Coordinates of C-alpha atoms in Angstrom, one line a residue:
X1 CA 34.5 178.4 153.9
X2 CA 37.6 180.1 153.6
X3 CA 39.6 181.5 150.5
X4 CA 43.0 180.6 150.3
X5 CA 43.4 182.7 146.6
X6 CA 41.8 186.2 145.9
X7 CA 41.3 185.6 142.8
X8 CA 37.9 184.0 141.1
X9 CA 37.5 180.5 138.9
X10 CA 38.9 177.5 140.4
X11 CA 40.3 177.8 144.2
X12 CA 41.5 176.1 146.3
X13 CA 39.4 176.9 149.8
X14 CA 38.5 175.3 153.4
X15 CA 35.8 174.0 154.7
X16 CA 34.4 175.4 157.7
X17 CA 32.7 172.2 158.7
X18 CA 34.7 168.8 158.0
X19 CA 38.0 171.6 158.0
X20 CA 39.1 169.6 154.7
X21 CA 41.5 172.0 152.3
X22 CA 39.6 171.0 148.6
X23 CA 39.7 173.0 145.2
X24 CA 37.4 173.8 142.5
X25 CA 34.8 176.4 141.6
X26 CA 31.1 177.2 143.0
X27 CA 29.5 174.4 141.6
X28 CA 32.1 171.8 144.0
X29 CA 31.2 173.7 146.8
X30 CA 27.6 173.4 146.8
X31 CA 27.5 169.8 146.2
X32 CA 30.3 169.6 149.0
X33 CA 27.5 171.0 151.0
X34 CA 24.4 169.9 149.9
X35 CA 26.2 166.5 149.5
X36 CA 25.0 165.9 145.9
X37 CA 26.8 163.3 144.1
X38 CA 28.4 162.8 140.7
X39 CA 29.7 166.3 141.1
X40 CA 34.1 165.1 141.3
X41 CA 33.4 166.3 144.7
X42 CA 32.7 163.9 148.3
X43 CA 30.5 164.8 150.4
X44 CA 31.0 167.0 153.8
X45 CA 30.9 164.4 156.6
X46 CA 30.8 167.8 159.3
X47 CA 27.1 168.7 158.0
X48 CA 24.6 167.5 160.1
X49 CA 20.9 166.9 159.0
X50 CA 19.9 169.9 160.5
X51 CA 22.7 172.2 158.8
X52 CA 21.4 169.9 155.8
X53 CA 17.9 171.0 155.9
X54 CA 19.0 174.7 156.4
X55 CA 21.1 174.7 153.3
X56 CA 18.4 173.4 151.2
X57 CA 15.7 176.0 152.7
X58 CA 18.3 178.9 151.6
X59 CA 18.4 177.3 148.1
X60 CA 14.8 177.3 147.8
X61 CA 13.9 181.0 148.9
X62 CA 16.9 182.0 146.0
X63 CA 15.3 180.4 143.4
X64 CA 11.9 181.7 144.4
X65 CA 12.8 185.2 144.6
X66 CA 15.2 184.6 141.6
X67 CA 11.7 183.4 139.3
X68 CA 9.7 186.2 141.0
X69 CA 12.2 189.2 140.0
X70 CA 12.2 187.6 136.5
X71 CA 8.0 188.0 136.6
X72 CA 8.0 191.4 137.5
X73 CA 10.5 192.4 134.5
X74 CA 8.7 191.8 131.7
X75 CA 10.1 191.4 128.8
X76 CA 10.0 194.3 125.9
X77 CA 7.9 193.3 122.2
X78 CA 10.2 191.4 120.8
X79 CA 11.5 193.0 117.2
X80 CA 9.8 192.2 114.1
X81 CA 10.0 189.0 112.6
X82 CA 12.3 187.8 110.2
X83 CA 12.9 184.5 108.1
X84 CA 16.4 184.4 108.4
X85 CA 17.2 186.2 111.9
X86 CA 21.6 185.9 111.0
X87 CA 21.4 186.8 107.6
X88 CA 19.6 190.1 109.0
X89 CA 22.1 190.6 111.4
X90 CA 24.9 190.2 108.9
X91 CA 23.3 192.8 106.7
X92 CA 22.7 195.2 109.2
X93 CA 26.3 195.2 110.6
X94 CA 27.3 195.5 106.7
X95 CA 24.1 198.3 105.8
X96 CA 26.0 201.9 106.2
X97 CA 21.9 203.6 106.9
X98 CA 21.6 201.4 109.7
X99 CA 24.3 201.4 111.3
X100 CA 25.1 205.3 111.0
X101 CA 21.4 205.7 112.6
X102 CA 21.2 202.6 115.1
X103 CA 17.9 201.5 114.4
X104 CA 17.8 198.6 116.7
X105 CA 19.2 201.1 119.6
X106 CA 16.4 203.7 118.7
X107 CA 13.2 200.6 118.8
X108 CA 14.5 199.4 121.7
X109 CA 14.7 203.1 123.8
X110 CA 11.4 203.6 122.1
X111 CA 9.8 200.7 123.7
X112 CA 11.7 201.4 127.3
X113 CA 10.0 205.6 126.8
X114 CA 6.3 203.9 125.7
X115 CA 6.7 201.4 129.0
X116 CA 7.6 204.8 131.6
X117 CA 4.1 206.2 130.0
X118 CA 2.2 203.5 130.3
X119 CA 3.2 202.1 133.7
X120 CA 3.1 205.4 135.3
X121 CA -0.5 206.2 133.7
X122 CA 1.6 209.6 132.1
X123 CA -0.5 211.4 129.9
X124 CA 0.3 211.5 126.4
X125 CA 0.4 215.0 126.0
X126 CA 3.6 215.6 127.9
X127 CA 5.4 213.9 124.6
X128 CA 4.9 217.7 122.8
X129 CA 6.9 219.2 126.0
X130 CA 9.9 220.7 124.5
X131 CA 11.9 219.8 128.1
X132 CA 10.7 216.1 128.0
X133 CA 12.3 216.6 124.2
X134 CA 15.4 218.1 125.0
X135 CA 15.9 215.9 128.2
X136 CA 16.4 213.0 125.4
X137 CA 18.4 214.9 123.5
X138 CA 20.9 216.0 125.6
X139 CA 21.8 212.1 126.6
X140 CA 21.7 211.4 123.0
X141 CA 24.5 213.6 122.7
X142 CA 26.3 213.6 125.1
X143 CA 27.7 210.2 126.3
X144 CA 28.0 209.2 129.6
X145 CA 28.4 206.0 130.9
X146 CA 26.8 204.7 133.7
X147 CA 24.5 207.3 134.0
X148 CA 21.4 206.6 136.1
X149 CA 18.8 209.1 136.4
X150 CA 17.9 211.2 139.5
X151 CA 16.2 209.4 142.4
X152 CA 12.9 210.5 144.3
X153 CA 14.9 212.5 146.7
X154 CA 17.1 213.8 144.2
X155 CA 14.2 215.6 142.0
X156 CA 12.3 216.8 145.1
X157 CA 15.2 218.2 147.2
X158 CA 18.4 219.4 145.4
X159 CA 17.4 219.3 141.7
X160 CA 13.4 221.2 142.6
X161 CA 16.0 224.3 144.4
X162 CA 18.0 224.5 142.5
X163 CA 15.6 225.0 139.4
X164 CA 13.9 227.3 141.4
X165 CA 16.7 229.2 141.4
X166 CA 17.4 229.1 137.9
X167 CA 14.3 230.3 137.1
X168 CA 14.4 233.5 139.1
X169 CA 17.7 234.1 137.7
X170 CA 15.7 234.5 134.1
X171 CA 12.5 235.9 135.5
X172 CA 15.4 238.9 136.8
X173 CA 15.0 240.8 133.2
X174 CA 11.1 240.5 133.4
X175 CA 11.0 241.6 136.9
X176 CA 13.3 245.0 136.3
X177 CA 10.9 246.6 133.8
X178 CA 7.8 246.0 137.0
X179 CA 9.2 250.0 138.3
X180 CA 8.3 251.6 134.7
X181 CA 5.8 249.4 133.5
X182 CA 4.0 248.2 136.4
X183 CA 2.4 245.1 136.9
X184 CA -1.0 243.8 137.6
X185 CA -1.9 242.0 140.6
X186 CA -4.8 239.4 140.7
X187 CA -6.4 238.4 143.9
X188 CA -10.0 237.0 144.7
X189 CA -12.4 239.2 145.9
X190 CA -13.8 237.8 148.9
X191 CA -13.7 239.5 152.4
X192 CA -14.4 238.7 155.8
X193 CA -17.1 239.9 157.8
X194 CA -15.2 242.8 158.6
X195 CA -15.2 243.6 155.5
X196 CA -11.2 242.7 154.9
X197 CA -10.0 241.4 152.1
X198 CA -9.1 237.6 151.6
X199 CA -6.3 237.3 149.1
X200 CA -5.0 233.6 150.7
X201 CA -7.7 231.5 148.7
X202 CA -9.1 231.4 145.2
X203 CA -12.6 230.1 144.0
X204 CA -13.2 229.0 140.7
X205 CA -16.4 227.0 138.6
X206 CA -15.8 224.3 137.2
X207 CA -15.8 224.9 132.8
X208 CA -19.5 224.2 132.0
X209 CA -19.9 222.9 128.8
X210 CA -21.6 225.9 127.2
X211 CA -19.6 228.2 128.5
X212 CA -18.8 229.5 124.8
X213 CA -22.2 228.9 122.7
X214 CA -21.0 230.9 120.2
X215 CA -18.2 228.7 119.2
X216 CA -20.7 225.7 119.6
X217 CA -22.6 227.2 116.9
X218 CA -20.1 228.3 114.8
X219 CA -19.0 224.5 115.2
X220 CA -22.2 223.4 114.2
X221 CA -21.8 225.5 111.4
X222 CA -18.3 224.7 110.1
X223 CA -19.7 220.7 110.2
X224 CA -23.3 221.9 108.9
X225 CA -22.4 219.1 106.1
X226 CA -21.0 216.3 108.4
X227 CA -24.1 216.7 110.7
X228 CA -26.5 216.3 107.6
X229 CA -24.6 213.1 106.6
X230 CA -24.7 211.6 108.9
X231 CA -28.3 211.6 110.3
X232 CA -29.6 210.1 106.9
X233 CA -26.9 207.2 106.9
X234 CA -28.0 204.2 107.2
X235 CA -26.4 203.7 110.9
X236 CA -29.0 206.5 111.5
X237 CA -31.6 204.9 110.7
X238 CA -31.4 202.0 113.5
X239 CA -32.3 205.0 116.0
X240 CA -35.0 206.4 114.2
X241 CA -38.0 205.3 116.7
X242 CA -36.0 207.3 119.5
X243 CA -37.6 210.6 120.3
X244 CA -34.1 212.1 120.7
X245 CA -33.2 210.6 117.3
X246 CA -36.1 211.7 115.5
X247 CA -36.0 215.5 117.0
X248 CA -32.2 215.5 116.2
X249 CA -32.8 214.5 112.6
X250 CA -35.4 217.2 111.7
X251 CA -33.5 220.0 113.3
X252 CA -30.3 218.9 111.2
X253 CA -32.7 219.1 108.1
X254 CA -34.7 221.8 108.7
X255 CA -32.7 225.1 106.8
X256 CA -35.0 227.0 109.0
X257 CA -33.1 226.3 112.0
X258 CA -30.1 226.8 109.8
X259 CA -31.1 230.4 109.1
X260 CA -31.3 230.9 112.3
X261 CA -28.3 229.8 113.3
X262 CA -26.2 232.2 111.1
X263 CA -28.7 235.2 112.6
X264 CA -27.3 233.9 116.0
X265 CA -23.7 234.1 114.8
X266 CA -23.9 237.3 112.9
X267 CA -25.4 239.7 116.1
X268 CA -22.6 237.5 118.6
X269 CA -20.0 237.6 116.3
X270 CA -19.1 241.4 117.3
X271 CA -19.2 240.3 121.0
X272 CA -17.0 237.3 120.6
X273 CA -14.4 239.2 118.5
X274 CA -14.3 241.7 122.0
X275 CA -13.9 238.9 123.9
X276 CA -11.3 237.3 122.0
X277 CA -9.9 240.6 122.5
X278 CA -9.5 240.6 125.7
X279 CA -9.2 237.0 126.9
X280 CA -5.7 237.3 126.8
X281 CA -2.6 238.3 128.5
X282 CA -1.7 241.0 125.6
X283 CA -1.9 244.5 126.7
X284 CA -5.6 245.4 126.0
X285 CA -6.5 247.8 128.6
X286 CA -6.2 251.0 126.5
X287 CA -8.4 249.4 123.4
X288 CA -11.8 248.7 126.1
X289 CA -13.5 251.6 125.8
X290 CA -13.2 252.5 122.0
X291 CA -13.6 248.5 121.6
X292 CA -16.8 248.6 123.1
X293 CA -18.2 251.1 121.8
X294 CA -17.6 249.6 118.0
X295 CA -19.2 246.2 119.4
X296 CA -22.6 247.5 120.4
X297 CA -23.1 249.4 116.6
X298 CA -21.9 246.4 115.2
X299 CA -24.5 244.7 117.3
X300 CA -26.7 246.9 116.1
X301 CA -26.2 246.9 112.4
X302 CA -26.3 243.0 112.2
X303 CA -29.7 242.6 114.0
X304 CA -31.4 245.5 111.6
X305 CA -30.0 243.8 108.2
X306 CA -31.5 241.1 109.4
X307 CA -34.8 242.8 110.4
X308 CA -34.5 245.2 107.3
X309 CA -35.0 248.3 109.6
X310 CA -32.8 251.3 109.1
X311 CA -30.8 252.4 111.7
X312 CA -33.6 254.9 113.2
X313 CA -36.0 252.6 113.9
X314 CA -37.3 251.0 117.3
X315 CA -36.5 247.1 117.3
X316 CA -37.9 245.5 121.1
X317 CA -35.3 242.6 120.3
X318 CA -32.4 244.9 120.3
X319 CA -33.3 246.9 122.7
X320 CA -33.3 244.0 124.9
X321 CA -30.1 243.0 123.8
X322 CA -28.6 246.8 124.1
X323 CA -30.0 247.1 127.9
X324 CA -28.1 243.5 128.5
X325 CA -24.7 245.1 127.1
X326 CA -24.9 248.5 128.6
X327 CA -25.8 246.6 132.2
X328 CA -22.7 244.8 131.4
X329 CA -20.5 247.5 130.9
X330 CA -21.6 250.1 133.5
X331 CA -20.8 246.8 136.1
X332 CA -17.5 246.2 134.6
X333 CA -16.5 250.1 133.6
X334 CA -13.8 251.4 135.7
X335 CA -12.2 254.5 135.8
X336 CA -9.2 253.2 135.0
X337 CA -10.5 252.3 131.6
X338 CA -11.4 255.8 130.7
X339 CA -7.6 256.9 131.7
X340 CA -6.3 254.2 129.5
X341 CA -8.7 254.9 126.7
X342 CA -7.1 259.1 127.4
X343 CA -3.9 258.1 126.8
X344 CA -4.2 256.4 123.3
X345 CA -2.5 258.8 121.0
X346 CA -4.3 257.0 118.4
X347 CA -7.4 258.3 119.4
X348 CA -6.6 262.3 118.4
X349 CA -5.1 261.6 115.0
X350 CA -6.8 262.4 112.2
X351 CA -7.3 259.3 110.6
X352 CA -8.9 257.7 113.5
X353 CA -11.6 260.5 113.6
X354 CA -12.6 260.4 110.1
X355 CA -13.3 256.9 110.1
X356 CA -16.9 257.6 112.1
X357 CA -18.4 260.9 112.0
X358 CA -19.7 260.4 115.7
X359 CA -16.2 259.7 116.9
X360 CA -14.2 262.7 119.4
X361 CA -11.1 263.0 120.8
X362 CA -10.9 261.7 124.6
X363 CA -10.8 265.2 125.6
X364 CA -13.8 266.3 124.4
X365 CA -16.0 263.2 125.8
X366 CA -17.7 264.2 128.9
X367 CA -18.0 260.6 130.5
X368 CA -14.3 259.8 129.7
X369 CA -13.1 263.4 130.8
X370 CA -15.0 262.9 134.8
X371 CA -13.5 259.7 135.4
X372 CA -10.3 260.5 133.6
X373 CA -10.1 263.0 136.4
X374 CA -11.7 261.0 139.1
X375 CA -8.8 258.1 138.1
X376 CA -5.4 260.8 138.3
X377 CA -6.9 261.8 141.9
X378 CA -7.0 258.9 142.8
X379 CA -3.5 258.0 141.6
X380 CA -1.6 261.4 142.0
X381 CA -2.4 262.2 145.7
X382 CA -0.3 265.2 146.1
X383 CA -2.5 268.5 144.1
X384 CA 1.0 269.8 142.7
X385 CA 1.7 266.8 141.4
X386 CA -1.8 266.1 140.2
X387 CA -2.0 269.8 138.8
X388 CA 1.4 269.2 136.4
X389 CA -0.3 266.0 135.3
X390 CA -3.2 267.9 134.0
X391 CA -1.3 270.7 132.5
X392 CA 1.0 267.7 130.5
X393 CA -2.4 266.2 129.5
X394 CA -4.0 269.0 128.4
X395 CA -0.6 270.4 125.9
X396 CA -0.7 266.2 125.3
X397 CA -4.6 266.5 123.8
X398 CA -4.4 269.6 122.2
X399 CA -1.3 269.2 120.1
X400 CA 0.5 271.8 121.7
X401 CA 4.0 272.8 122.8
X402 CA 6.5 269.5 123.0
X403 CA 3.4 268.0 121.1
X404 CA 3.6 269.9 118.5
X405 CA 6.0 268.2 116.2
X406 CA 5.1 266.7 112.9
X407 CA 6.7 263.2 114.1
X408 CA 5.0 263.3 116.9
X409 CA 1.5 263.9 115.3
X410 CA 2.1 262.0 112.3
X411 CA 3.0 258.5 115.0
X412 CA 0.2 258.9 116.5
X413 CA -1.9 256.8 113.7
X414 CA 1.6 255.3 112.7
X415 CA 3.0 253.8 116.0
X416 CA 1.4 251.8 119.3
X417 CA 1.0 253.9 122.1
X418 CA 3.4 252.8 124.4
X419 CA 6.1 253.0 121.6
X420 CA 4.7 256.9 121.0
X421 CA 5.2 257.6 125.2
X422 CA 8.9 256.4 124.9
X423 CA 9.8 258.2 121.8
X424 CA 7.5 261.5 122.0
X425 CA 6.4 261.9 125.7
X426 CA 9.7 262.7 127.5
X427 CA 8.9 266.5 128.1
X428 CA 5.8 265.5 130.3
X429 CA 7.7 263.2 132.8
X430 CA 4.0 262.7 135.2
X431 CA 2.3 261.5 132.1
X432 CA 4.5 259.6 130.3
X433 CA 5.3 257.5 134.1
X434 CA 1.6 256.7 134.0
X435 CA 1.3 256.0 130.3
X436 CA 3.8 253.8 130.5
X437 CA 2.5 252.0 133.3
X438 CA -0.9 251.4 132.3
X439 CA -0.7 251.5 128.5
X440 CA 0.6 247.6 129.3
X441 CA -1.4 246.1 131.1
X442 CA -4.3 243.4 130.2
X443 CA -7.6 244.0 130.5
X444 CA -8.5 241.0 131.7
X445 CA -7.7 238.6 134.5
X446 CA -8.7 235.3 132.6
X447 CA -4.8 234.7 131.9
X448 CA -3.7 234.5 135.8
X449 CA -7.1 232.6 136.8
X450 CA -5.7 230.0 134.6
X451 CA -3.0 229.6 136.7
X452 CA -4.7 229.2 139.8
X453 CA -5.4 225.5 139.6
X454 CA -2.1 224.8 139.4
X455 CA -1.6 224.7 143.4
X456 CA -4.7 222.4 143.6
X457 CA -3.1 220.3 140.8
X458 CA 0.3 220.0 142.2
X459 CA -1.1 219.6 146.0
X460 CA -3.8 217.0 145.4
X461 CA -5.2 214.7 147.2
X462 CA -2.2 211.9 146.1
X463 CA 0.1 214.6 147.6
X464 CA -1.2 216.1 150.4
X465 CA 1.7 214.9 152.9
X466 CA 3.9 217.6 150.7
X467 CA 4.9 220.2 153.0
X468 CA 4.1 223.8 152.2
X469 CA 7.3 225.3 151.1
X470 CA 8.0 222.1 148.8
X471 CA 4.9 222.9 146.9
X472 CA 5.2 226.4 147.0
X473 CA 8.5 225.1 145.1
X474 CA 7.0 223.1 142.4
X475 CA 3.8 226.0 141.7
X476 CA 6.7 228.4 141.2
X477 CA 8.7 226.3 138.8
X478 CA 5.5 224.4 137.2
X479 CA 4.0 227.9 136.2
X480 CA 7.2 230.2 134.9
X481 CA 8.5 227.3 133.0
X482 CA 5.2 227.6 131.2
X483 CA 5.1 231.6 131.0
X484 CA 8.6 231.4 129.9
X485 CA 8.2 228.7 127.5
X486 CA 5.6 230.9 125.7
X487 CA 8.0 234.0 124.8
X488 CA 10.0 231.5 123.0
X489 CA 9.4 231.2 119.0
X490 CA 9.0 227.4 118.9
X491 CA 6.1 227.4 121.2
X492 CA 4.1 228.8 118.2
X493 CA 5.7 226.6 115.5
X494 CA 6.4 222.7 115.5
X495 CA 6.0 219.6 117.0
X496 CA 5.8 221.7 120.3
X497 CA 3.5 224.1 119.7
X498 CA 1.0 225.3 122.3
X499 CA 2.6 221.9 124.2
X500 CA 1.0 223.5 127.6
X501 CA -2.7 223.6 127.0
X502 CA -4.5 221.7 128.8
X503 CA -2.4 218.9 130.9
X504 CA -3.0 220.3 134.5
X505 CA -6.5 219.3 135.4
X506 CA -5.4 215.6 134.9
X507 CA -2.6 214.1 135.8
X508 CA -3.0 210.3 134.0
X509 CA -4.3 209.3 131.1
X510 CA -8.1 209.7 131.5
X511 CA -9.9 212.5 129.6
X512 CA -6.5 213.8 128.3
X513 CA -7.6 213.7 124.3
X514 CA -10.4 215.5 125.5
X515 CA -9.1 218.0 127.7
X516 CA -6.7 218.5 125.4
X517 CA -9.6 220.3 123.0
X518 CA -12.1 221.5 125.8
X519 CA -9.5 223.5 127.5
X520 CA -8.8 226.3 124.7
X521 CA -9.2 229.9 125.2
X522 CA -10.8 232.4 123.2
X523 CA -7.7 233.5 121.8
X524 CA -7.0 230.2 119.9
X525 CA -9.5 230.2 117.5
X526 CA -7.5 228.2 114.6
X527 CA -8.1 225.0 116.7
X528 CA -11.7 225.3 116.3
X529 CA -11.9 224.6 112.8
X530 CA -9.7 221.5 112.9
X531 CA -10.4 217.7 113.7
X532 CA -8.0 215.8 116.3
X533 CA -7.9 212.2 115.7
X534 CA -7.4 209.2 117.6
X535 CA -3.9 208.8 116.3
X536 CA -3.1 212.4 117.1
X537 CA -3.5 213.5 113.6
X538 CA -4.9 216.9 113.1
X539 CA -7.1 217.1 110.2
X540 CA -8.7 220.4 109.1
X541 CA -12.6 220.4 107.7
X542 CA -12.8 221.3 104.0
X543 CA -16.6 222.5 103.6
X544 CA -17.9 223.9 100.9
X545 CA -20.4 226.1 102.9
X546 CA -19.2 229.6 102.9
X547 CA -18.7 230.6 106.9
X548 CA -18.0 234.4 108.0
X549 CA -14.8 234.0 110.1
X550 CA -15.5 235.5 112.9
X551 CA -12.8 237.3 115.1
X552 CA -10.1 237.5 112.7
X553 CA -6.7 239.9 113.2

C-alpha cells in the first residue's frame, strides 16, 4: 500500500494489489486485506488464497508474540485496597502530605528496586552501600528525562575506565606520603624449588568455625540465660531421649561447667585483647613487644587467682601455657619489632617506667638492644650512615643534646610517637626517616589477606571468559572504593555503617544473613554482643549476668 498523505488517522492510500485508491484508517486496511466483512470496507479482489493464507499466518505469529511479551512482564503488587478507589484518588490529588511527598511514585519505584534484587538473586546487603544509596539519590534530584541506565557494554568498557581513573586520582594524596612513611607490602610466602619467591598466587583456608573459641565462649556466656531457657522449655523436652539432647541439657545446667567457662575466659582474655590489637590495619607495630610482654603476666596473674598460688610458685598448667606463648613469639619475633619497640618515645618517660618496677628503657634491654642493631645493619648499608644513626639514637635514649628540652621530654608520655618524630626529632634526620617510616606500619597482615579473595570473587567461575586486564580493572576499583569508603565518617555511623563486611564470598542471596555475622574481625567486637534478626533488626542482649568485657579501648 501506498500513502498518499504523511500524516496519520484517516488516509486516503493505494492498494498494491487490486491498485484501487480507498481511504480510512488501519482497521479498513486490514479487513481490505484479510477480506473481513462488515468493516465499510469491500474486499481486495487482487489477493489470492495464497496471499490470503500468508496474511493470516503474519496475524497469528503478532498476537502470539504480542500475549508472550505480556507473560514475561509481570505485573507489579497491585496497591493496597481501597473501598472507594475515586474518592481516594480525589483526596490524594487534594491531600498537600501526599502530594508534596509522592507516595504512589515512591511504592511503585519501591516495588521496581525489590524486583532488580530479587530477579537478579542480589544480596540484600548491598541495600546499606552508601553508592547503591547515593546512585538513587542523585536521579531523585536531579531530573532527567528519558534517562535509561547504562548498558552491559557501557559499565564494563567506558564507565569501569573511567572509574578506575577516578579512583587513582584520589588514591594520589595517599600514595605521596608512601616516600616518608613507607608502606608495607604483603606477598605469600611460597617459593619454587629454587628457592625463588612466588608473589603471583595467594593461598588461603577456608574460616573454620572455631577459628575464635574465645568469642564462642564469651558468646556462650553473654546468652548463659537464653541457653538455660531454653533447654527446660517444653519444646525441649520432645528431644529429651536423644543422647545429644540429653548431654546438651546437663552441660547448660551444670554451674560446674559454668565455672569453668569464666576460668577459660579470664587466662584468654589477655591474649584476645593482643589480638584484637593487632588484627587491624592501625599502626601497631611499635606497641608488639611491650604488648606482649604485659599479655603473658596478665596470663599469668589470671591462672594463679584462680589456682590461689602467689606469683612464686611452680604451676605445670601455666607453664605449659607459658612454653606455648614464648614458642609463639620467638617464631613470630622479628627484628624489626625490637626497632619499632626502640623508637617509642613513650617507652623512656618516666611515667611509663614507674608503672612496673621490672620495666627499662629500650636501651638498656639486652635482647631489644642486639636486634635493634642487627635491624639498622640491615637497613642502613653504608657504616657512616649506620654510625650517625647510632650516634642520633644514643643522644635520642639518653635525653641528651637536641633531646634535651622539657617539651620534648615532657611529650614523650603526652604525644604518639610518630607525632613526637615530626615535632621533636628534626635534629637527627637518619632517625627520624626511619621513625617515621616504621612507627606506621601494622603489625599484622590480616587486613590485606582480606582483600585477597576479592580476585577469586570478581573472576569466578560465572566469569571466567573476563579477560585479564578487565578484571584487573574491577579488583582495583572493587577494593579502593572499599578502603576509601572506610576513611569516611559515615562508614562508622548510620544506616551505612560497616556496609562492606562480608558481601564478597557470595555473590546471591544464599548464606548472606549469615555471612553477614561470621565474617567479623577481631576488631569489631560490639557486634558480638548483639542479635540480628530476620527482619534486619539488630537487637542487643540485656542479661543480668555480670560479664568482664574483655578487650576494651
Amino acid at each position: 500500500m501506498e500513502k498518499f498523505d504523511g500524516k496519520g488517522g484517516n488516509l486516503k492510500w493505494k492498494c498494491n494489489f487490486c491498485h484501487v485508491i480507498k481511504s480510512g484508517s488501519y482497521t479498513r486496511v486490514r479487513a481490505h486485506l484479510l477480506k473481513i466483512e462488515g468493516e465499510g470496507i469491500g474486499p481486495c479482489n487482487g489477493v489470492t488464497s495464497v496471499n490470503l493464507a500468508e496474511f493470516h499466518r503474519l496475524v497469528e505469529e503478532e498476537r502470539l508474540t504480542t500475549e508472550q511479551n505480556k507473560r514475561k512482564k509481570v505485573p507489579l503488587p497491585p496497591p493496597s485496597p481501597t473501598k472507594n478507589k475515586c474518592r481516594r484518588e480525589d483526596s490524594s490529588q487534594s491531600n498537600p502530605i501526599i502530594k508534596a511527598f509522592n507516595v504512589g511514585a515512591q511504592d511503585q519505584l519501591h516495588s521496581e528496586i525489590a524486583r532488580m534484587f530479587y530477579s537478579g538473586g542480589l544480596p540484600f546487603n548491598l541495600a546499606r552501600n552508601p553508592y547503591y544509596v547515593s546512585s538513587y539519590t542523585y536521579a531523585a534530584n536531579n531530573s532527567i528525562p528519558g534517562y535509561i541506565p547504562p548498558g552491559y557494554n557501557l559499565l564494563r568498557t567506558k564507565l569501569l575506565q573511567r572509574e578506575r581513573a577516578n579512583i587513582e586520582r584520589l588514591l594520589e594524596p595517599i600514595k605521596g606520603t608512601w616516600k616518608e612513611k613507607g608502606l608495607t607490602i604483603a606477598s605469600d610466602g611460597w617459593s619454587d624449588s629454587q628457592r625463588r619467591p612466588l608473589i603471583n598466587f595467594m593461598a588461603l583456608l577456608s574460616v573454620a568455625e572455631t577459628r575464635f573459641a574465645n568469642v564462642i565462649l564469651r558468646r556462650f556466656k553473654l546468652i548463659k540465660q537464653h541457653l538455660q531457657s531454653m533447654v527446660i522449655s517444653s519444646q525441649w523436652n520432645a528431644h529429651r531421649e536423644e543422647v545429644g539432647a540429653s548431654f546438651v541439657r546437663e552441660t547448660l545446667l551444670d554451674e560446674k561447667w559454668w565455672d569453668k567457662v569464666d576460668y577459660i575466659l579470664s587466662f584468654t582474655a589477655p591474649i584476645y585483647d593482643m589480638l584484637r590489637e593487632c588484627d587491624t590495619d592501625r599502626p601497631t607495630l611499635h606497641l608488639i613487644y611491650d604488648m606482649w610482654d604485659s599479655m603473658i603476666h596478665k596470663v599469668k596473674c589470671a591462672i594463679y587467682k584462680h589456682e590461689g598460688k602467689s606469683l612464686d610458685d611452680e604451676i605445670e598448667f601455666y607453664n605449659v601455657v607459658h612454653k606455648i606463648l614464648v614458642d609463639r613469639w620467638n617464631k613470630n619475633n622479628t627484628p624489626l619489632h625490637c626497632l619499632a619497640h626502640a623508637l617509642n618515645p613513650r617507652y623512656y618517660s618516666d611515667k611509663w617506667l614507674e608503672e612496673d618496677i621490672n620495666r627499662v628503657p629500650p636501651h638498656r634491654d639486652e635482647e631489644v638492644t642486639n636486634e635493634r642493631k642487627k635491624c639498622l645493619k640491615r637497613y642502613l648499608i653504608d657504616p657512616m650512615e649506620r654510625t650517625k644513626a647510632n650516634v642520633e639514637y644514643a643522644k635520642f635514649s639518653t635525653k641528651e643534646g637536641p633531646f634535651s628540652d622539657v617539651d620534648s621530654i615532657e611529650d614523650r608520655w603526652n604525644m604518639d610517637p610518630h607525632s613526637w618524630w615530626v615535632i621533636h626529632g628534626t635534629s637527627a634526620s637518619t632517625l627520624q626517616t626511619i621513625a617515621l617510616k616504621i612507627l606506621t606500619q601494622p603489625s599484622s597482615s590480616s587486613c590485606c589477606e582480606r582483600n585477597w579473595s576479592t580476585y577469586s570473587f570478581i573472576h569466578s567461575l560465572k566469569r571466567n571468559k573476563m579477560t585479564p586486564q578487565r578484571a584487573e580493572d574491577l579488583v582495583f576499583v572493587h577494593s579502593n572504593l572499599r578502603l576509601l569508603s572506610r576513611r569516611s565518617p559515615q562508614y562508622c555511623s548510620g544506616e551505612t555503617k560497616m556496609w562492606d563486611i562480608a558481601g564478597d564470598q557470595f555473590g546471591s542471596l544464599e548464606d548472606v544473613g549469615m555471612l553477614e555475622v561470621a565474617n567479623l574481625s577481631l576488631d569489631e567486637p560490639e557486634l558480638e554482643v548483639v542479635v540480628f534478626t530476620d527482619d534486619g533488626d539488630v537487637e542487643g542482649i540485656n542479661s543480668e549476668v555480670e560479664v568482664t568485657e574483655v578487650g576494651s579501648s
